[in-house]
């Protein structure tokens, strides 16, 4: 039986036990994540920024695809929850000894691991592991192929809520390579569920998915049209690799058309906020005056990201424990 | 003065202060290790799986030979004992700056390190360090050349004791490349001391040591003969490197003769258990139906391995502290 | 405004908030570092060698230049202060994705990091970061280009004070490649401030800076002249890379002229102590009989190094917190 991710990630009574995708999650649950994250921003602003929620738990960072930044934020989130963390450079380990990936995962589970943070270049990898490989280990999706990057999306939601008071009723534009972006997909689902008035995607036609309207976003091909009256502008990182296979114009051309400048930003509402998942390519998707300007929340997002990761880790662990108790009672 | 390892690893009153080899250790001491490990299985099954036994101690993982899996289990064992752990990729560090290995070890000792977990391709390396280099640091042998891998052997003993009730009186077969296996040597010593009825080794003549009977094992060249009436079947990992220098037949040939299939397993007792130190080569030394079957304890071994490592780390640290107090009193 | 490092590293009321250089620090402050370090030697000699001073703080090891040994001592120092530590191999991370160094540092700051331990091949890097990039993160200089290595200098001061009772009135010789040594510069400043009677530098003319007398050291070109009546002999590590560009004679020639042998050491006071920052090149700058002899304190220095690092980390963190409270009150 192949369940959709939003069912795989929930306990029977609807609590989080994995965190795989924002798609299909209820407004109440997304709001609970944001509320929990808010509380972890407070704990991190204290002199002692650790809480004992995951004390004695083992979290394994399973990064099949390298990402120092994302790995570091999950590592810090785990440590601030008082968990023990094992960082595995999975590409160099046992799989190179001829062991299958499933065997590697089963072995890690057998080490009494409680949670895997999974980054993988294949869409659906985290879902597959959660449903078919190690269902009793809480799986946190740290980015899977083009599919989803749900903690990134939720930190963006937290940023909007904290700085625009609410997501409901806001006009949000996402700019850049939507087609290849796992971040954009996760954002659109979350924005729709949380009641954004309009979700726009802006980019060249080659980089907008053909089904974009079906998932609730409105396509724009020109910044001039798409940015008009926006409350929130989310720039995506340009994957320079893409340009080599001719999907993108040159860096200079891209910047001219879709790079966020002060001039283009002036088309949005005067109090619009600017976001970016980082790391930023200055002068490619965003100019420094905007990245470092007073509408930019790019650095705030980083700290919120740790809080959101702490939130979903704490909630999923709690849901797993609840599941374990219930299955013993059965 | 060169003491045999079993004396080097003991305090004057016979307690463990290093863990170098199972050879020469008494039945009482091996049993104490297993009893202690049993208690750590319990602590790991709790919601908070940490105990404070090594709090404030510094454990250094000194892996001169790469082994992600073994290193990870020692790292988790140390963390669950609340120790601080330093992972050193020793091949890349100071020794490459022209410093001698002895200087590197003395420096680590001078950092107030309490324990070194040593993996080395030279037989006797851990023993040498314990006797001649840093005797006041507890040395745990995580595999030295072809000589010993005592924590692997003890986790195998724990597996047998937990699933066959006792080691005494059991018929145990070890299958594969005995000649190059540090695991097999450590197992044979432990099995003999703990009263196994018979220890058999099964493999091609080129891969059985000529002195095997002297250390208490009985050689068999055919699975059909060796597996008969066994209580326990331990498969060794086939080191594929060996095949290149013609010591082994092809993978296919090896599997046909010595690979564990359901058909061959049927020759052993009906309730025989199957073990493997991992990582497994499916279809080379074992077929999937057996590896994943209900006689297989391969994944249980992994968890027991952490418990055994916690046990010898806690016992050796306690023995070292006792030694230190006694030498101050002299 | 570019402040000199000794002002950047102090709070308004003269407490440490970064640790960038020994230059310009008062005798009282250097003495406070040594006294604090003394107390951490005691805590490390206890069964539980952790203290909770930095509990809940995040320390990031930012090594732009590889140094396993120095990194390990900072890692252990942080862990023994109960901090959480993030080791970043900065050369492999986001900067390689086109992100600027400043963006990387701002991002790490935004993760609620409290302290960066910075090693960099550019002189002034730590100072620049402290003044211009992330002034609210405590910066500890773990070596910057040819400029300074202040924790190494302070551990040397601690060694002299503990084994010669005091630095005041002592004759200290520093031997080797002074020109390229960040250690020597930091030592000379500290020795002068702490009242050494005479600081001598000994080496070939090509390796002594021309301005050496201006910073308070007396140059000698022959060991026979420079070692006479010394209380302390500090050997520098010979950077073998230097010899390739003809700044140095051959290793054999260097050893003959400047290598410390028992014979040359006999020229110093009979109770002179011998120090070396490690890792040592046996038979190049020092012979084994001296390195392992009873006047050598080379291994003691290692443990003192952790205590000194704990001291400056604890003091700088406390100063940063004081600064933060004061700026809120303004």
mmCIF file of N, CA and C in Angstrom, chain B residues 27-127:
data_model
loop_
_atom_site.group_PDB
_atom_site.id
_atom_site.type_symbol
_atom_site.label_atom_id
_atom_site.label_comp_id
_atom_site.label_asym_id
_atom_site.label_seq_id
_atom_site.Cartn_x
_atom_site.Cartn_y
_atom_site.Cartn_z
ATOM 1 N N UNK B 27 36.625 -16.733 32.146
ATOM 2 C CA UNK B 27 35.193 -16.896 31.935
ATOM 3 C C UNK B 27 34.419 -15.884 32.786
ATOM 4 N N UNK B 28 34.909 -15.643 33.996
ATOM 5 C CA UNK B 28 34.218 -14.700 34.888
ATOM 6 C C UNK B 28 34.212 -13.293 34.286
ATOM 7 N N UNK B 29 35.358 -12.902 33.743
ATOM 8 C CA UNK B 29 35.454 -11.546 33.194
ATOM 9 C C UNK B 29 34.612 -11.411 31.918
ATOM 10 N N UNK B 30 34.679 -12.408 31.040
ATOM 11 C CA UNK B 30 33.844 -12.351 29.830
ATOM 12 C C UNK B 30 32.365 -12.304 30.209
ATOM 13 N N UNK B 31 32.017 -13.038 31.236
ATOM 14 C CA UNK B 31 30.617 -13.056 31.681
ATOM 15 C C UNK B 31 30.219 -11.703 32.273
ATOM 16 N N UNK B 32 31.157 -11.074 32.979
ATOM 17 C CA UNK B 32 30.878 -9.737 33.525
ATOM 18 C C UNK B 32 30.611 -8.739 32.382
ATOM 19 N N UNK B 33 31.400 -8.863 31.306
ATOM 20 C CA UNK B 33 31.172 -7.985 30.145
ATOM 21 C C UNK B 33 29.758 -8.208 29.595
ATOM 22 N N UNK B 34 29.375 -9.461 29.448
ATOM 23 C CA UNK B 34 28.044 -9.754 28.894
ATOM 24 C C UNK B 34 26.930 -9.275 29.822
ATOM 25 N N UNK B 35 27.128 -9.455 31.117
ATOM 26 C CA UNK B 35 26.096 -8.995 32.063
ATOM 27 C C UNK B 35 25.960 -7.471 32.015
ATOM 28 N N UNK B 36 27.108 -6.805 31.971
ATOM 29 C CA UNK B 36 27.087 -5.341 31.915
ATOM 30 C C UNK B 36 26.421 -4.872 30.616
ATOM 31 N N UNK B 37 26.751 -5.539 29.499
ATOM 32 C CA UNK B 37 26.144 -5.182 28.216
ATOM 33 C C UNK B 37 24.629 -5.380 28.264
ATOM 34 N N UNK B 38 24.202 -6.466 28.884
ATOM 35 C CA UNK B 38 22.748 -6.690 29.031
ATOM 36 C C UNK B 38 22.067 -5.484 29.679
ATOM 37 N N UNK B 39 22.721 -4.953 30.709
ATOM 38 C CA UNK B 39 22.102 -3.815 31.401
ATOM 39 C C UNK B 39 22.045 -2.587 30.483
ATOM 40 N N UNK B 40 23.016 -2.451 29.569
ATOM 41 C CA UNK B 40 22.993 -1.300 28.657
ATOM 42 C C UNK B 40 21.978 -1.477 27.527
ATOM 43 N N UNK B 41 21.605 -2.708 27.236
ATOM 44 C CA UNK B 41 20.482 -2.883 26.296
ATOM 45 C C UNK B 41 19.226 -2.289 26.921
ATOM 46 N N UNK B 42 19.040 -2.536 28.199
ATOM 47 C CA UNK B 42 17.871 -1.957 28.885
ATOM 48 C C UNK B 42 17.897 -0.438 28.848
ATOM 49 N N UNK B 43 19.047 0.158 29.143
ATOM 50 C CA UNK B 43 19.058 1.625 29.189
ATOM 51 C C UNK B 43 18.778 2.213 27.804
ATOM 52 N N UNK B 44 19.186 1.508 26.753
ATOM 53 C CA UNK B 44 18.956 2.037 25.407
ATOM 54 C C UNK B 44 17.510 1.881 24.958
ATOM 55 N N UNK B 45 16.775 1.027 25.646
ATOM 56 C CA UNK B 45 15.360 0.861 25.286
ATOM 57 C C UNK B 45 14.469 1.877 26.000
ATOM 58 N N UNK B 46 15.062 2.659 26.875
ATOM 59 C CA UNK B 46 14.300 3.711 27.560
ATOM 60 C C UNK B 46 14.150 4.960 26.681
ATOM 61 N N UNK B 47 13.230 5.828 27.064
ATOM 62 C CA UNK B 47 13.036 7.074 26.307
ATOM 63 C C UNK B 47 14.325 7.912 26.334
ATOM 64 N N UNK B 48 14.956 8.010 27.483
ATOM 65 C CA UNK B 48 16.245 8.701 27.571
ATOM 66 C C UNK B 48 17.322 7.638 27.662
ATOM 67 N N UNK B 49 18.114 7.483 26.582
ATOM 68 C CA UNK B 49 19.013 6.341 26.551
ATOM 69 C C UNK B 49 20.443 6.671 26.981
ATOM 70 N N UNK B 50 20.637 7.773 27.659
ATOM 71 C CA UNK B 50 21.961 8.140 28.162
ATOM 72 C C UNK B 50 22.105 7.778 29.644
ATOM 73 N N UNK B 51 23.314 7.377 30.013
ATOM 74 C CA UNK B 51 23.654 7.196 31.425
ATOM 75 C C UNK B 51 24.902 8.028 31.690
ATOM 76 N N UNK B 52 25.093 8.502 32.925
ATOM 77 C CA UNK B 52 26.174 9.475 33.169
ATOM 78 C C UNK B 52 27.525 8.852 33.527
ATOM 79 N N UNK B 53 27.737 7.572 33.201
ATOM 80 C CA UNK B 53 28.933 6.883 33.695
ATOM 81 C C UNK B 53 30.258 7.504 33.236
ATOM 82 N N UNK B 54 30.298 8.045 32.036
ATOM 83 C CA UNK B 54 31.559 8.622 31.540
ATOM 84 C C UNK B 54 31.461 10.147 31.393
ATOM 85 N N UNK B 55 30.557 10.750 32.156
ATOM 86 C CA UNK B 55 30.397 12.197 32.064
ATOM 87 C C UNK B 55 31.710 12.903 32.412
ATOM 88 N N UNK B 56 32.084 13.863 31.600
ATOM 89 C CA UNK B 56 33.312 14.603 31.848
ATOM 90 C C UNK B 56 34.564 13.870 31.406
ATOM 91 N N UNK B 57 34.427 12.715 30.770
ATOM 92 C CA UNK B 57 35.580 11.989 30.233
ATOM 93 C C UNK B 57 35.736 12.299 28.746
ATOM 94 N N UNK B 58 36.963 12.211 28.248
ATOM 95 C CA UNK B 58 37.229 12.455 26.838
ATOM 96 C C UNK B 58 37.672 11.165 26.157
ATOM 97 N N UNK B 59 36.885 10.761 25.165
ATOM 98 C CA UNK B 59 37.193 9.564 24.377
ATOM 99 C C UNK B 59 37.646 10.018 22.992
ATOM 100 N N UNK B 60 38.772 9.497 22.522
ATOM 101 C CA UNK B 60 39.268 9.851 21.183
ATOM 102 C C UNK B 60 39.117 8.646 20.265
ATOM 103 N N UNK B 61 38.411 8.830 19.183
ATOM 104 C CA UNK B 61 38.284 7.796 18.150
ATOM 105 C C UNK B 61 39.478 7.897 17.221
ATOM 106 N N UNK B 62 40.400 6.933 17.334
ATOM 107 C CA UNK B 62 41.635 6.956 16.547
ATOM 108 C C UNK B 62 41.553 5.880 15.476
ATOM 109 N N UNK B 63 40.999 6.221 14.334
ATOM 110 C CA UNK B 63 40.824 5.228 13.278
ATOM 111 C C UNK B 63 41.892 5.441 12.210
ATOM 112 N N UNK B 64 42.939 4.619 12.299
ATOM 113 C CA UNK B 64 44.018 4.663 11.307
ATOM 114 C C UNK B 64 43.558 3.976 10.033
ATOM 115 N N UNK B 65 42.509 3.196 10.164
ATOM 116 C CA UNK B 65 41.928 2.450 9.057
ATOM 117 C C UNK B 65 40.467 2.849 9.046
ATOM 118 N N UNK B 66 39.943 3.218 7.906
ATOM 119 C CA UNK B 66 38.589 3.733 7.867
ATOM 120 C C UNK B 66 37.545 2.639 8.120
ATOM 121 N N UNK B 67 36.567 2.935 8.951
ATOM 122 C CA UNK B 67 35.426 2.041 9.128
ATOM 123 C C UNK B 67 34.292 2.869 9.708
ATOM 124 N N UNK B 68 33.476 3.428 8.816
ATOM 125 C CA UNK B 68 32.402 4.311 9.259
ATOM 126 C C UNK B 68 31.478 3.614 10.246
ATOM 127 N N UNK B 69 31.144 2.362 9.955
ATOM 128 C CA UNK B 69 30.176 1.691 10.809
ATOM 129 C C UNK B 69 30.714 1.463 12.224
ATOM 130 N N UNK B 70 31.902 0.899 12.332
ATOM 131 C CA UNK B 70 32.444 0.624 13.668
ATOM 132 C C UNK B 70 32.672 1.935 14.420
ATOM 133 N N UNK B 71 33.187 2.946 13.720
ATOM 134 C CA UNK B 71 33.401 4.232 14.354
ATOM 135 C C UNK B 71 32.080 4.812 14.875
ATOM 136 N N UNK B 72 31.022 4.693 14.080
ATOM 137 C CA UNK B 72 29.723 5.226 14.500
ATOM 138 C C UNK B 72 29.219 4.531 15.753
ATOM 139 N N UNK B 73 29.382 3.203 15.819
ATOM 140 C CA UNK B 73 28.862 2.511 17.007
ATOM 141 C C UNK B 73 29.665 2.895 18.238
ATOM 142 N N UNK B 74 30.970 3.088 18.099
ATOM 143 C CA UNK B 74 31.748 3.550 19.257
ATOM 144 C C UNK B 74 31.367 4.989 19.621
ATOM 145 N N UNK B 75 31.124 5.812 18.611
ATOM 146 C CA UNK B 75 30.732 7.194 18.889
ATOM 147 C C UNK B 75 29.405 7.232 19.648
ATOM 148 N N UNK B 76 28.439 6.433 19.192
ATOM 149 C CA UNK B 76 27.147 6.402 19.891
ATOM 150 C C UNK B 76 27.305 5.820 21.291
ATOM 151 N N UNK B 77 28.131 4.778 21.428
ATOM 152 C CA UNK B 77 28.349 4.178 22.750
ATOM 153 C C UNK B 77 28.920 5.227 23.704
ATOM 154 N N UNK B 78 29.920 5.983 23.233
ATOM 155 C CA UNK B 78 30.542 7.010 24.083
ATOM 156 C C UNK B 78 29.525 8.082 24.455
ATOM 157 N N UNK B 79 28.735 8.521 23.475
ATOM 158 C CA UNK B 79 27.763 9.576 23.751
ATOM 159 C C UNK B 79 26.686 9.091 24.730
ATOM 160 N N UNK B 80 26.277 7.834 24.593
ATOM 161 C CA UNK B 80 25.231 7.312 25.497
ATOM 162 C C UNK B 80 25.778 7.083 26.904
ATOM 163 N N UNK B 81 27.114 7.051 27.034
ATOM 164 C CA UNK B 81 27.742 7.029 28.365
ATOM 165 C C UNK B 81 28.035 8.452 28.833
ATOM 166 N N UNK B 82 27.621 9.452 28.028
ATOM 167 C CA UNK B 82 27.785 10.876 28.350
ATOM 168 C C UNK B 82 29.221 11.382 28.248
ATOM 169 N N UNK B 83 30.079 10.637 27.574
ATOM 170 C CA UNK B 83 31.448 11.115 27.361
ATOM 171 C C UNK B 83 31.475 12.190 26.277
ATOM 172 N N UNK B 84 32.548 12.988 26.272
ATOM 173 C CA UNK B 84 32.835 13.843 25.128
ATOM 174 C C UNK B 84 33.706 13.055 24.176
ATOM 175 N N UNK B 85 33.435 13.168 22.891
ATOM 176 C CA UNK B 85 34.189 12.373 21.931
ATOM 177 C C UNK B 85 34.840 13.255 20.879
ATOM 178 N N UNK B 86 36.086 12.907 20.570
ATOM 179 C CA UNK B 86 36.836 13.606 19.533
ATOM 180 C C UNK B 86 37.108 12.595 18.432
ATOM 181 N N UNK B 87 36.588 12.852 17.228
ATOM 182 C CA UNK B 87 36.846 11.976 16.085
ATOM 183 C C UNK B 87 38.053 12.478 15.331
ATOM 184 N N UNK B 88 39.100 11.677 15.239
ATOM 185 C CA UNK B 88 40.278 12.119 14.506
ATOM 186 C C UNK B 88 40.470 11.276 13.268
ATOM 187 N N UNK B 89 40.517 11.942 12.134
ATOM 188 C CA UNK B 89 40.887 11.245 10.910
ATOM 189 C C UNK B 89 42.408 11.275 10.885
ATOM 190 N N UNK B 90 42.990 10.261 11.493
ATOM 191 C CA UNK B 90 44.398 10.315 11.855
ATOM 192 C C UNK B 90 45.307 10.334 10.626
ATOM 193 N N UNK B 91 44.819 9.744 9.540
ATOM 194 C CA UNK B 91 45.658 9.713 8.345
ATOM 195 C C UNK B 91 45.893 11.113 7.796
ATOM 196 N N UNK B 92 44.959 12.034 8.073
ATOM 197 C CA UNK B 92 45.094 13.382 7.514
ATOM 198 C C UNK B 92 45.760 14.366 8.477
ATOM 199 N N UNK B 93 46.005 13.965 9.723
ATOM 200 C CA UNK B 93 46.407 14.952 10.723
ATOM 201 C C UNK B 93 47.916 15.036 10.897
ATOM 202 N N UNK B 94 48.357 15.300 12.118
ATOM 203 C CA UNK B 94 49.738 15.717 12.352
ATOM 204 C C UNK B 94 50.789 14.756 11.800
ATOM 205 N N UNK B 95 50.470 13.459 11.756
ATOM 206 C CA UNK B 95 51.482 12.544 11.242
ATOM 207 C C UNK B 95 51.908 12.951 9.831
ATOM 208 N N UNK B 96 51.008 13.596 9.104
ATOM 209 C CA UNK B 96 51.387 14.043 7.767
ATOM 210 C C UNK B 96 52.282 15.272 7.816
ATOM 211 N N UNK B 97 52.414 15.883 8.987
ATOM 212 C CA UNK B 97 53.314 17.033 9.116
ATOM 213 C C UNK B 97 54.703 16.586 9.558
ATOM 214 N N UNK B 98 54.984 15.313 9.499
ATOM 215 C CA UNK B 98 56.314 14.824 9.829
ATOM 216 C C UNK B 98 56.442 14.407 11.285
ATOM 217 N N UNK B 99 55.343 14.538 12.027
ATOM 218 C CA UNK B 99 55.379 14.120 13.419
ATOM 219 C C UNK B 99 55.300 12.599 13.489
ATOM 220 N N UNK B 100 55.969 11.997 14.468
ATOM 221 C CA UNK B 100 55.867 10.549 14.600
ATOM 222 C C UNK B 100 54.537 10.179 15.222
ATOM 223 N N UNK B 101 54.124 8.923 15.016
ATOM 224 C CA UNK B 101 52.891 8.429 15.611
ATOM 225 C C UNK B 101 52.939 8.519 17.129
ATOM 226 N N UNK B 102 54.106 8.192 17.713
ATOM 227 C CA UNK B 102 54.240 8.252 19.174
ATOM 228 C C UNK B 102 54.001 9.676 19.655
ATOM 229 N N UNK B 103 54.553 10.653 18.963
ATOM 230 C CA UNK B 103 54.341 12.048 19.365
ATOM 231 C C UNK B 103 52.861 12.418 19.289
ATOM 232 N N UNK B 104 52.197 11.964 18.235
ATOM 233 C CA UNK B 104 50.762 12.238 18.119
ATOM 234 C C UNK B 104 49.998 11.664 19.306
ATOM 235 N N UNK B 105 50.323 10.432 19.675
ATOM 236 C CA UNK B 105 49.618 9.789 20.793
ATOM 237 C C UNK B 105 49.935 10.478 22.110
ATOM 238 N N UNK B 106 51.199 10.827 22.314
ATOM 239 C CA UNK B 106 51.566 11.518 23.553
ATOM 240 C C UNK B 106 50.846 12.867 23.660
ATOM 241 N N UNK B 107 50.719 13.525 22.524
ATOM 242 C CA UNK B 107 50.013 14.799 22.517
ATOM 243 C C UNK B 107 48.542 14.636 22.886
ATOM 244 N N UNK B 108 47.921 13.609 22.324
ATOM 245 C CA UNK B 108 46.512 13.371 22.650
ATOM 246 C C UNK B 108 46.357 13.028 24.130
ATOM 247 N N UNK B 109 47.280 12.251 24.664
ATOM 248 C CA UNK B 109 47.256 11.932 26.096
ATOM 249 C C UNK B 109 47.383 13.217 26.917
ATOM 250 N N UNK B 110 48.288 14.101 26.464
ATOM 251 C CA UNK B 110 48.527 15.350 27.204
ATOM 252 C C UNK B 110 47.319 16.284 27.191
ATOM 253 N N UNK B 111 46.367 16.026 26.268
ATOM 254 C CA UNK B 111 45.124 16.816 26.245
ATOM 255 C C UNK B 111 44.131 16.308 27.299
ATOM 256 N N UNK B 112 44.627 15.552 28.270
ATOM 257 C CA UNK B 112 43.787 14.951 29.316
ATOM 258 C C UNK B 112 42.735 14.027 28.698
ATOM 259 N N UNK B 113 43.151 13.249 27.702
ATOM 260 C CA UNK B 113 42.245 12.241 27.152
ATOM 261 C C UNK B 113 42.189 11.062 28.109
ATOM 262 N N UNK B 114 41.035 10.431 28.181
ATOM 263 C CA UNK B 114 40.871 9.302 29.084
ATOM 264 C C UNK B 114 40.873 7.963 28.370
ATOM 265 N N UNK B 115 40.517 7.962 27.091
ATOM 266 C CA UNK B 115 40.359 6.693 26.386
ATOM 267 C C UNK B 115 40.626 6.885 24.901
ATOM 268 N N UNK B 116 41.356 5.910 24.322
ATOM 269 C CA UNK B 116 41.518 5.883 22.866
ATOM 270 C C UNK B 116 40.800 4.644 22.339
ATOM 271 N N UNK B 117 39.974 4.817 21.330
ATOM 272 C CA UNK B 117 39.418 3.680 20.598
ATOM 273 C C UNK B 117 40.273 3.552 19.345
ATOM 274 N N UNK B 118 40.994 2.423 19.219
ATOM 275 C CA UNK B 118 42.032 2.321 18.193
ATOM 276 C C UNK B 118 41.667 1.280 17.145
ATOM 277 N N UNK B 119 41.664 1.688 15.901
ATOM 278 C CA UNK B 119 41.537 0.771 14.769
ATOM 279 C C UNK B 119 42.797 0.928 13.929
ATOM 280 N N UNK B 120 43.458 -0.176 13.652
ATOM 281 C CA UNK B 120 44.741 -0.081 12.949
ATOM 282 C C UNK B 120 44.938 -1.327 12.089
ATOM 283 N N UNK B 121 45.591 -1.149 10.959
ATOM 284 C CA UNK B 121 45.810 -2.283 10.060
ATOM 285 C C UNK B 121 46.952 -3.189 10.519
ATOM 286 N N UNK B 122 47.733 -2.758 11.508
ATOM 287 C CA UNK B 122 48.818 -3.613 12.008
ATOM 288 C C UNK B 122 48.348 -4.449 13.187
ATOM 289 N N UNK B 123 48.584 -5.749 13.130
ATOM 290 C CA UNK B 123 48.299 -6.620 14.262
ATOM 291 C C UNK B 123 49.149 -6.163 15.441
ATOM 292 N N UNK B 124 48.518 -6.064 16.598
ATOM 293 C CA UNK B 124 49.280 -5.709 17.801
ATOM 294 C C UNK B 124 49.359 -4.225 18.087
ATOM 295 N N UNK B 125 48.790 -3.381 17.222
ATOM 296 C CA UNK B 125 48.919 -1.922 17.414
ATOM 297 C C UNK B 125 48.316 -1.465 18.741
ATOM 298 N N UNK B 126 47.108 -1.917 19.047
ATOM 299 C CA UNK B 126 46.441 -1.483 20.279
ATOM 300 C C UNK B 126 47.226 -1.960 21.503
ATOM 301 N N UNK B 127 47.708 -3.191 21.443
ATOM 302 C CA UNK B 127 48.518 -3.749 22.527
ATOM 303 C C UNK B 127 49.785 -2.918 22.733
#
